[in-house]
XYZ file of C-alpha atoms in Angstrom:
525
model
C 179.618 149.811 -37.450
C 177.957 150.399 -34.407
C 179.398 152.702 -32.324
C 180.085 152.040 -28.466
C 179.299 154.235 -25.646
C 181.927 156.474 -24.337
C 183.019 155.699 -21.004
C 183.198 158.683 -19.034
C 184.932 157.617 -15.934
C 187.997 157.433 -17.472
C 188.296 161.440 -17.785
C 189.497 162.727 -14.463
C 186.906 165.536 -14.924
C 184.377 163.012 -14.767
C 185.472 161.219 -11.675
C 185.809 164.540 -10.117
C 182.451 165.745 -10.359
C 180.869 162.030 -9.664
C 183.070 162.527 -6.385
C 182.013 166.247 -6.255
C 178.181 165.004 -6.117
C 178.466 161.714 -3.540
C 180.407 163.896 -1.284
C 177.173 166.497 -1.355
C 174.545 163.648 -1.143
C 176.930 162.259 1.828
C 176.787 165.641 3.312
C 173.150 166.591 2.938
C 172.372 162.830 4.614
C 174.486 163.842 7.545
C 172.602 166.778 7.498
C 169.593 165.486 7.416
C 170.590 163.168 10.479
C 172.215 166.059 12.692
C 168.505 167.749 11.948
C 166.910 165.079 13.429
C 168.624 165.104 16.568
C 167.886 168.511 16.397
C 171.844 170.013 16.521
C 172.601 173.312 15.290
C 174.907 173.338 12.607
C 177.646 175.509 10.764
C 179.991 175.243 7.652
C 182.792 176.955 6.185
C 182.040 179.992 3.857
C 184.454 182.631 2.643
C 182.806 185.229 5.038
C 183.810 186.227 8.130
C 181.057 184.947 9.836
C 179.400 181.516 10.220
C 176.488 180.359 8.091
C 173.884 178.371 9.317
C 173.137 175.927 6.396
C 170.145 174.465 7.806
C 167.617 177.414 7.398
C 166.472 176.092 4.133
C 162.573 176.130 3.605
C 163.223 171.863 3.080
C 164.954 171.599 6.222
C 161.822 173.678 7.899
C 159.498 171.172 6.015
C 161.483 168.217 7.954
C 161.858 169.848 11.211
C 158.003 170.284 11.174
C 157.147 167.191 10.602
C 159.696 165.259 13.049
C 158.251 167.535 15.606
C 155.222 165.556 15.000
C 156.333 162.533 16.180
C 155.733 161.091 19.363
C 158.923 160.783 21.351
C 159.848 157.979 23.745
C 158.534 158.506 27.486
C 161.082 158.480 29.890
C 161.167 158.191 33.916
C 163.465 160.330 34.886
C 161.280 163.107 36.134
C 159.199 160.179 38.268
C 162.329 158.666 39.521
C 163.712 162.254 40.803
C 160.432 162.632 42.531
C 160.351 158.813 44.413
C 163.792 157.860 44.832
C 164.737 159.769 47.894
C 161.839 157.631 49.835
C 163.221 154.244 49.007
C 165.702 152.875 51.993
C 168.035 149.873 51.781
C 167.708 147.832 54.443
C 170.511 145.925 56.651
C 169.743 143.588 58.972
C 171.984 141.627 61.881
C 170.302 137.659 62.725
C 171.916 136.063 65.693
C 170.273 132.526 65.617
C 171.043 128.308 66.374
C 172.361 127.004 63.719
C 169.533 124.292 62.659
C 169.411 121.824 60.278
C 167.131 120.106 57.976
C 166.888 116.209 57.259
C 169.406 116.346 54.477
C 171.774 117.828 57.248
C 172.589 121.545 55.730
C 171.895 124.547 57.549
C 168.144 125.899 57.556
C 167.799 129.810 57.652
C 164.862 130.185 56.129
C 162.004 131.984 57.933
C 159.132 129.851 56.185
C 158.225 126.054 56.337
C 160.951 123.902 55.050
C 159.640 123.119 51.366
C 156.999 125.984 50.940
C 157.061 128.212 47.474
C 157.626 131.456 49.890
C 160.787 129.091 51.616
C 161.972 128.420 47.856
C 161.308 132.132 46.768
C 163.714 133.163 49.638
C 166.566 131.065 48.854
C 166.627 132.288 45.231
C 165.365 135.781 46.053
C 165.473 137.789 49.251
C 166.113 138.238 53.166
C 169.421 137.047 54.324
C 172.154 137.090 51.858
C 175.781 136.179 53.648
C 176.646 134.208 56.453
C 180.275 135.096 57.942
C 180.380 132.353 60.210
C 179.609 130.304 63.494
C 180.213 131.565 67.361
C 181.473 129.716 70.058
C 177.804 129.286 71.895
C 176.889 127.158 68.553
C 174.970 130.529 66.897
C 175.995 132.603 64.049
C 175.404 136.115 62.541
C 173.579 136.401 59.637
C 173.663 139.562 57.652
C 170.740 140.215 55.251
C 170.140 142.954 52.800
C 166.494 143.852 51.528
C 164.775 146.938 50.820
C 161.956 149.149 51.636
C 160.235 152.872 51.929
C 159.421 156.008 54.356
C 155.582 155.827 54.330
C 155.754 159.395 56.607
C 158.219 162.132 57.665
C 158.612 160.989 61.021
C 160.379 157.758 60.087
C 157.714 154.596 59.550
C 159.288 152.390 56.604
C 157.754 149.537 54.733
C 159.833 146.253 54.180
C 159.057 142.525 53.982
C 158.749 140.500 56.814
C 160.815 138.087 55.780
C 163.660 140.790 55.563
C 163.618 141.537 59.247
C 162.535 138.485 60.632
C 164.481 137.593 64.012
C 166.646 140.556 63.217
C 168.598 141.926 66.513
C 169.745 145.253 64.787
C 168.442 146.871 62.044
C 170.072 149.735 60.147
C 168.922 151.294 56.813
C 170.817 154.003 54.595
C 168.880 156.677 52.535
C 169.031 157.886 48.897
C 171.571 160.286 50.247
C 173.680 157.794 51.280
C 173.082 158.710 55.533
C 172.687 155.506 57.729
C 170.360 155.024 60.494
C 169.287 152.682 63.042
C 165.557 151.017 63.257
C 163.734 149.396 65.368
C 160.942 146.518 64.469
C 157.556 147.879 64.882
C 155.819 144.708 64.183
C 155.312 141.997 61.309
C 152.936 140.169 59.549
C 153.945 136.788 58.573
C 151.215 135.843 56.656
C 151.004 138.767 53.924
C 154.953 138.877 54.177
C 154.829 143.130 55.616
C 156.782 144.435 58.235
C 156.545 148.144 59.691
C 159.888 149.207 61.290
C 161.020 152.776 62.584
C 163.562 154.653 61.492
C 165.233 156.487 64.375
C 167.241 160.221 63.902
C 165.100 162.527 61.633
C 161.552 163.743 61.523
C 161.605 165.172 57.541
C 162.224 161.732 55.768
C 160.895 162.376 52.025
C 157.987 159.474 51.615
C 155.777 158.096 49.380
C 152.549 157.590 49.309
C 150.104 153.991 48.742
C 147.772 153.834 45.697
C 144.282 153.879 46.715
C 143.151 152.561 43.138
C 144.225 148.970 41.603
C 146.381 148.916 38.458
C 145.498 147.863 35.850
C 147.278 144.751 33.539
C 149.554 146.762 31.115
C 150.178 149.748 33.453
C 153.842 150.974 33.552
C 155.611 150.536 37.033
C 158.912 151.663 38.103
C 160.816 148.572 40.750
C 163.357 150.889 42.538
C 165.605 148.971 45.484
C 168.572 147.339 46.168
C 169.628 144.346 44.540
C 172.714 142.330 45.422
C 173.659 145.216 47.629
C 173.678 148.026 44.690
C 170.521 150.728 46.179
C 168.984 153.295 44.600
C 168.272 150.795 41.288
C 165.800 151.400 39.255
C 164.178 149.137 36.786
C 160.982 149.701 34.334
C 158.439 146.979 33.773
C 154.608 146.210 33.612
C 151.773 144.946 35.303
C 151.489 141.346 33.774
C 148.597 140.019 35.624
C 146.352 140.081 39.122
C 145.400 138.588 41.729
C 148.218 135.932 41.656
C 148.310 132.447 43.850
C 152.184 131.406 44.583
C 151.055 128.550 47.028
C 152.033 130.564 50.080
C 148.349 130.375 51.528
C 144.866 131.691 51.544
C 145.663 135.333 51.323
C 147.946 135.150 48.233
C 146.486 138.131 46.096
C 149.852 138.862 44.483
C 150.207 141.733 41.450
C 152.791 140.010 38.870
C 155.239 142.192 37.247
C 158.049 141.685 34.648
C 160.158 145.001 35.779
C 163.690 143.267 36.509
C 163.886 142.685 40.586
C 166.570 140.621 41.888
C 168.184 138.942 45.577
C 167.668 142.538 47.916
C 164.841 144.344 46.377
C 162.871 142.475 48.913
C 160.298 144.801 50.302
C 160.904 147.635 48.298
C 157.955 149.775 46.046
C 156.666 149.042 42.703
C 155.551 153.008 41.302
C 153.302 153.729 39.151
C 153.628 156.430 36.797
C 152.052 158.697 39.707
C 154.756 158.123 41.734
C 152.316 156.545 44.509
C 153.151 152.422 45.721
C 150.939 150.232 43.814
C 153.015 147.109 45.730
C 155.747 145.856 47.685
C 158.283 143.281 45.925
C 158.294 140.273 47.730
C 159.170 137.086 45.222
C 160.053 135.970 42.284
C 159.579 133.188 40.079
C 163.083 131.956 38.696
C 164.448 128.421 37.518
C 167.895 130.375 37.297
C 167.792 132.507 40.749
C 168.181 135.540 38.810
C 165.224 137.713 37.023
C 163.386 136.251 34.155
C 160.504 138.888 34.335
C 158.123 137.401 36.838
C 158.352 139.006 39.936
C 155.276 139.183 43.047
C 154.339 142.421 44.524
C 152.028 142.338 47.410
C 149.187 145.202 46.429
C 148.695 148.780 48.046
C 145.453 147.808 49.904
C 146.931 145.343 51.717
C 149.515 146.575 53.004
C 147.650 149.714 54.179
C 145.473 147.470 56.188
C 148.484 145.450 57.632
C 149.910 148.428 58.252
C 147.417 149.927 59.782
C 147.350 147.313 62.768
C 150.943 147.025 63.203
C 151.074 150.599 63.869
C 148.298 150.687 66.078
C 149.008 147.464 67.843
C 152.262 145.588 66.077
C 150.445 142.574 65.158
C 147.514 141.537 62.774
C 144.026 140.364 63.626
C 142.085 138.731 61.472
C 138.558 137.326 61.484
C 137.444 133.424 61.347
C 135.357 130.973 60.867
C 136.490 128.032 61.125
C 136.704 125.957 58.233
C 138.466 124.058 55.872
C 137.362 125.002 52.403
C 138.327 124.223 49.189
C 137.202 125.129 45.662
C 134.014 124.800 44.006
C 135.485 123.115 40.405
C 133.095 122.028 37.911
C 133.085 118.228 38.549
C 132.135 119.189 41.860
C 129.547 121.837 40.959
C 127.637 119.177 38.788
C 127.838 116.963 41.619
C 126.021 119.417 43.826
C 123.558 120.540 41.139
C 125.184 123.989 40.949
C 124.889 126.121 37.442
C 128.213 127.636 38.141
C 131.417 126.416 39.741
C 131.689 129.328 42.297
C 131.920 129.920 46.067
C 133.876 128.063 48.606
C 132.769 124.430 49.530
C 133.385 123.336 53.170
C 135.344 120.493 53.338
C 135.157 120.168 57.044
C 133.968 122.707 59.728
C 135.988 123.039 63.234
C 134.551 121.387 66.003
C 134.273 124.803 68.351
C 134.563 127.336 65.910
C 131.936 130.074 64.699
C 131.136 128.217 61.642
C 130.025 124.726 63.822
C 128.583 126.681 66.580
C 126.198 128.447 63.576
C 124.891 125.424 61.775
C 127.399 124.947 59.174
C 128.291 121.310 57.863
C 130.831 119.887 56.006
C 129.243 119.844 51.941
C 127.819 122.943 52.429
C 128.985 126.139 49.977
C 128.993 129.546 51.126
C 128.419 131.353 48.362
C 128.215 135.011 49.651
C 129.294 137.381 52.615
C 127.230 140.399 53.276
C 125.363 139.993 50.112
C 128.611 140.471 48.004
C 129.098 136.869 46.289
C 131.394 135.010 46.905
C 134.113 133.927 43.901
C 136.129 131.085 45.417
C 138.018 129.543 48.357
C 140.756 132.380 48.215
C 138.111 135.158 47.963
C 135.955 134.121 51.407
C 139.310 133.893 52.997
C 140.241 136.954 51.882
C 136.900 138.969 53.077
C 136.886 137.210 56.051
C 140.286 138.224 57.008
C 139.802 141.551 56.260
C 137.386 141.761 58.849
C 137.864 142.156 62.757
C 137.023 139.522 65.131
C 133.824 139.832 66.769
C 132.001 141.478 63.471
C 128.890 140.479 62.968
C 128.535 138.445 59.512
C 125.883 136.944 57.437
C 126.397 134.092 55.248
C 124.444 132.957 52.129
C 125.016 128.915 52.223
C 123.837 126.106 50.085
C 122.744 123.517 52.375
C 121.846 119.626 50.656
C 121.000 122.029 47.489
C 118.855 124.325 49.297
C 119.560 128.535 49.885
C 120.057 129.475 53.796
C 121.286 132.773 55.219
C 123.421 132.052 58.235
C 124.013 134.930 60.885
C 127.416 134.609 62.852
C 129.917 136.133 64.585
C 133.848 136.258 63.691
C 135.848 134.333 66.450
C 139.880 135.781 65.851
C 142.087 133.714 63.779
C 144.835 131.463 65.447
C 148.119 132.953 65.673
C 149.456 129.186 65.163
C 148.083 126.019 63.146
C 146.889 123.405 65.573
C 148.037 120.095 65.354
C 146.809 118.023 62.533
C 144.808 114.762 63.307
C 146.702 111.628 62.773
C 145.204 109.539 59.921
C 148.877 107.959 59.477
C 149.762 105.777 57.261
C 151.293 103.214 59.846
C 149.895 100.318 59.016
C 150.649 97.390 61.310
C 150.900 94.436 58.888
C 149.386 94.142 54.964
C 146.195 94.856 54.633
C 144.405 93.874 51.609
C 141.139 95.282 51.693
C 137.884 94.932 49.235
C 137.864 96.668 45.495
C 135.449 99.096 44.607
C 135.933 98.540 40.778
C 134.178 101.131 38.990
C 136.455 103.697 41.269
C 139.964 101.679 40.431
C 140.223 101.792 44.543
C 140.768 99.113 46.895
C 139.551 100.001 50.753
C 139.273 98.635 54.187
C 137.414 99.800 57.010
C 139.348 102.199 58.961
C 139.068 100.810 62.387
C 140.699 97.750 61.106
C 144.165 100.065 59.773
C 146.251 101.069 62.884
C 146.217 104.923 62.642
C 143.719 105.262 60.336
C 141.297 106.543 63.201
C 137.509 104.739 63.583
C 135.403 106.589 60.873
C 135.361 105.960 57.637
C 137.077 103.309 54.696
C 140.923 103.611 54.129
C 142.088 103.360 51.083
C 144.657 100.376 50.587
C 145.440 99.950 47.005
C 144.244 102.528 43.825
C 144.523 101.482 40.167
C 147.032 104.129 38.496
C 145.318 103.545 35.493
C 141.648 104.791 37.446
C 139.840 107.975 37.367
C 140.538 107.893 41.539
C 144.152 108.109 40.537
C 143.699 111.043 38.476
C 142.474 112.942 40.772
C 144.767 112.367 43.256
C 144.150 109.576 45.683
C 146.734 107.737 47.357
C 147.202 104.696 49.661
C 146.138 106.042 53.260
C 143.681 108.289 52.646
C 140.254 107.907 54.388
C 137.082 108.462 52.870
C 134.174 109.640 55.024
C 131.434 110.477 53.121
C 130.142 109.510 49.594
C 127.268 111.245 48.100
C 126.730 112.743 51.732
C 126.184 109.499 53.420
C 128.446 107.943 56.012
C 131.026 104.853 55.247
C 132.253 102.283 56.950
C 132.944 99.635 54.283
C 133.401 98.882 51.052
C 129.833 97.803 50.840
C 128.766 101.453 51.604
C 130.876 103.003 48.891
C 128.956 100.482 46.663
C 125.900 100.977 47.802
C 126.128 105.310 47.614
C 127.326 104.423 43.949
C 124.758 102.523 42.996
C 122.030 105.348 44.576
C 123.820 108.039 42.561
C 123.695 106.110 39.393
C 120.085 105.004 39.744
C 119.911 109.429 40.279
C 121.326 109.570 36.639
C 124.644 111.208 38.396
C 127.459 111.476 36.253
C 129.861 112.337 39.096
C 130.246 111.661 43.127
C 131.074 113.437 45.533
C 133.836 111.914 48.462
C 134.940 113.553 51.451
C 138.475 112.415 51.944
C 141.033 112.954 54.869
C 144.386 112.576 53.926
C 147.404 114.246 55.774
C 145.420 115.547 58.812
C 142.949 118.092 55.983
C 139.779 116.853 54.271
C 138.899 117.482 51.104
C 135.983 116.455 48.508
C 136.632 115.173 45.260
C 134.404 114.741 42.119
C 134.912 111.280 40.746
C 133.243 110.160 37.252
C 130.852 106.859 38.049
C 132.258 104.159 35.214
C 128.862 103.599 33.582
C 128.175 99.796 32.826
């Protein structure tokens, strides 16, 4: 007979001491855990006095080795140190109340349809609108953000924050308002210097002279939706960012939450200097998804720099359209690399006409320091005052020239574009050029169209011309560098390049008042 195990847990003493030893295991985990976090602590004993139970030579052996371990960095000693220079920002609009074609009110201080117009619906400057005046105005109130760059009161903000603003006021960490003045603003890099008026000991900080690097913690500390002194933690998620907004975009992205109102205020690094000023952000939703646009240190220390001196901005030009050097293009021009910026069509009076310089032509360095692309030369040649003296590297019909010229000042305001229009007085048909998938007239014959060059009447969707963007209206000028007037010429210049073993042409196309040129493949056959 085989004989069955005893089971023990039906004896109460059995139960009891099972009980007896979870009850210690339970206790030495919790133990364990209080260690961890590093909490002194007692138990009951029959003495008088307490005992500390965790003075055992195991616990020791744990405490030592959680000392080890790297703890979690926090901000708080960086925030205590930066906070007190950040300012929100409150600003007073009195303007006409305008409208746009779809009939709703237009307060935006950008061009109706721009990324920096959408960014500011979504994202900063005027937030509220409590109603119309008699005289057909109303007051707008805005809230934004920005910093004390020294004691005596000189703040940072956006310029889109103060734009048209008839009275500014800002309040401190410490919860004190003031009034400011505008000092001047910069529309183009979006920075505005204004003055804060009643003190002389403002705490400030201070502008990075180095650029961060991708990766690098930064602290976004302003005043969304009207709540200052916020702080939120993030990284640097990329450089040298394009939005759309023009040639000097050179935006720092960032994924360190900023919302509607942190407009103009610092991005820190873990420093505590202003690596950039918070000016957009990209959002489907109109809240934060993590990609926000700071405008870096070194510009606005140059911008800043001239609104103090003089409250405006002066920049240097030459006078030229320009465009990127792409690789379709490059192997159209016989360049190894797709790099500099290729003139698509040089003013008529500017510095850039007056020296020599044709439309083809690629400038491919300034000074001796080589030139990237479009958004680079614009860049260095902004950064520079007018009447510098400049000397340009250019490759003219595939040959190297140095070019010596002087910087004219850059136009406060965009002249009027040339009408091309696309008014077209009656149908008209026009000749194909089929191995482009285009059909084209000569211009003279299209009302609007201007005297030089072939319009372009019909284009293929199907076509490699299509592709690459051509539409009805546009004129081309040149092909291969020659002169057109009909669609016999655009034959002709294909035919040449082809016979050159060219895979690609090159067109120089007006469309919308800007030329362009544009690599298309030559259908072989």
């Amino acid at each position: 007979m085989t004989e069955r195990p005893t089971d023990l847990s039906s004896f109460p003493s059995y139960r009891k001491s099972r009980l007896s030893l979870f009850s210690a295991r339970k206790f030495a985990l919790m133990a364990s855990v209080v260690a961890g976090l590093g909490v002194a602590a007692y138990g009951l004993s029959p003495s008088n006095g307490p005992v500390d139970l965790f003075s055992s030579p195991a616990h020791a052996q744990v405490a030592n080795e959680v000392s080890k371990v790297a703890r979690p960095i926090g901000f708080a000693d960086i925030v205590e140190r930066v906070k007190p220079s950040v300012i929100s920002v409150k600003v007073n609009i009195n303007e006409k109340v305008a409208k746009d074609d779809s009939g709703n009110d237009d307060d935006s201080p950008f061009q109706p349809g721009s990324p920096m117009e959408r960014f500011f619906r979504r994202f900063g400057g005027q937030d509220g609108i409590p109603g119309l005046r008699g005289n057909g105005r109303r007051a707008i109130t805005g809230q934004g953000s920005g910093f004390f760059i020294s004691a005596d009161g000189f703040a940072v903000t956006n310029n889109h924050v103060v734009d048209g603003a008839s009275k500014v006021e800002v309040t401190t960490d410490d919860g004190k308002t003031y009034s400011a003045k505008v000092i001047g603003t910069d529309q183009r890099t979006d920075v505005a210097l204004i003055k804060v008026e009643g003190g002389s000991n403002f705490p400030f900080a201070k502008l990075a002279d180095g650029k961060p690097r991708i990766g690098d913690w930064v602290l976004a500390v302003g005043n969304p939706f009207g709540l200052g002194g916020t702080v939120t933690a993030g990284i640097v998620s990329a450089m040298g960012r394009d939005i759309g907004n023009g040639p000097y975009d050179d935006f720092i992205q960032i994924d360190a939450p900023v919302n509607k109102g942190n407009s103009g205020g610092p991005a820190f690094n873990v420093d505590g200097d202003v690596v950039g000023v918070n000016t957009a952000i990209y959002s489907p939703s109109g809240g934060s998804v993590g990609i926000a646009f700071s405008i870096p240190a070194s510009t606005v220390k140059s911008v800043v720099a001239q609104l103090k001196d003089k409250g405006s901005v002066s920049r240097g030009w030459i006078g030229v359209q320009i465009q990127p050097v792409t690789q379709d293009i490059a192997d159209s021009l016989g360049m190894k690399k797709a790099e500099g910026a290729l003139v698509a069509e040089p003013q008529a009076s500017g510095p850039a006409a007056k020296a020599g310089i044709e439309s083809g032509d690629v400038i491919t360095s300034v000074n001796g320091e080589s030139v990237k692309d479009a958004r680079e030369l614009a860049r260095t040649i902004g950064g520079l005052a007018p009447g510098t003296a400049v000397k340009l590297n250019v490759l003219h019909k595939g040959q190297e020239k140095a070019i010596d010229l002087t910087l004219g000042k850059l136009p406060d305001t965009i002249e009027a574009k040339a009408d091309t229009g696309n008014d077209n007085s009656g149908p008209t048909r026009g000749t194909d050029v089929p191995k482009l998938g285009l059909t084209v007239a000569p211009a003279n014959s299209v009302a609007g169209a201007g005297k030089e060059g072939v319009v372009v009447t019909e284009v293929d969707p199907k076509s490699a011309a299509a592709e690459r963007g051509f539409k009805e209206g546009d004129v081309i000028l040149e092909v291969a560098g020659k002169n057109v007037s009909s669609a016999g010429d655009v034959r002709d210049a294909l035919a040449a390049a082809k016979n050159d073993n060219k895979n690609s042409v090159l067109m120089r196309v007006k469309s919308g008042g800007q030329s362009r040129f544009v690599a298309v493949p030559i259908a072989k056959g």
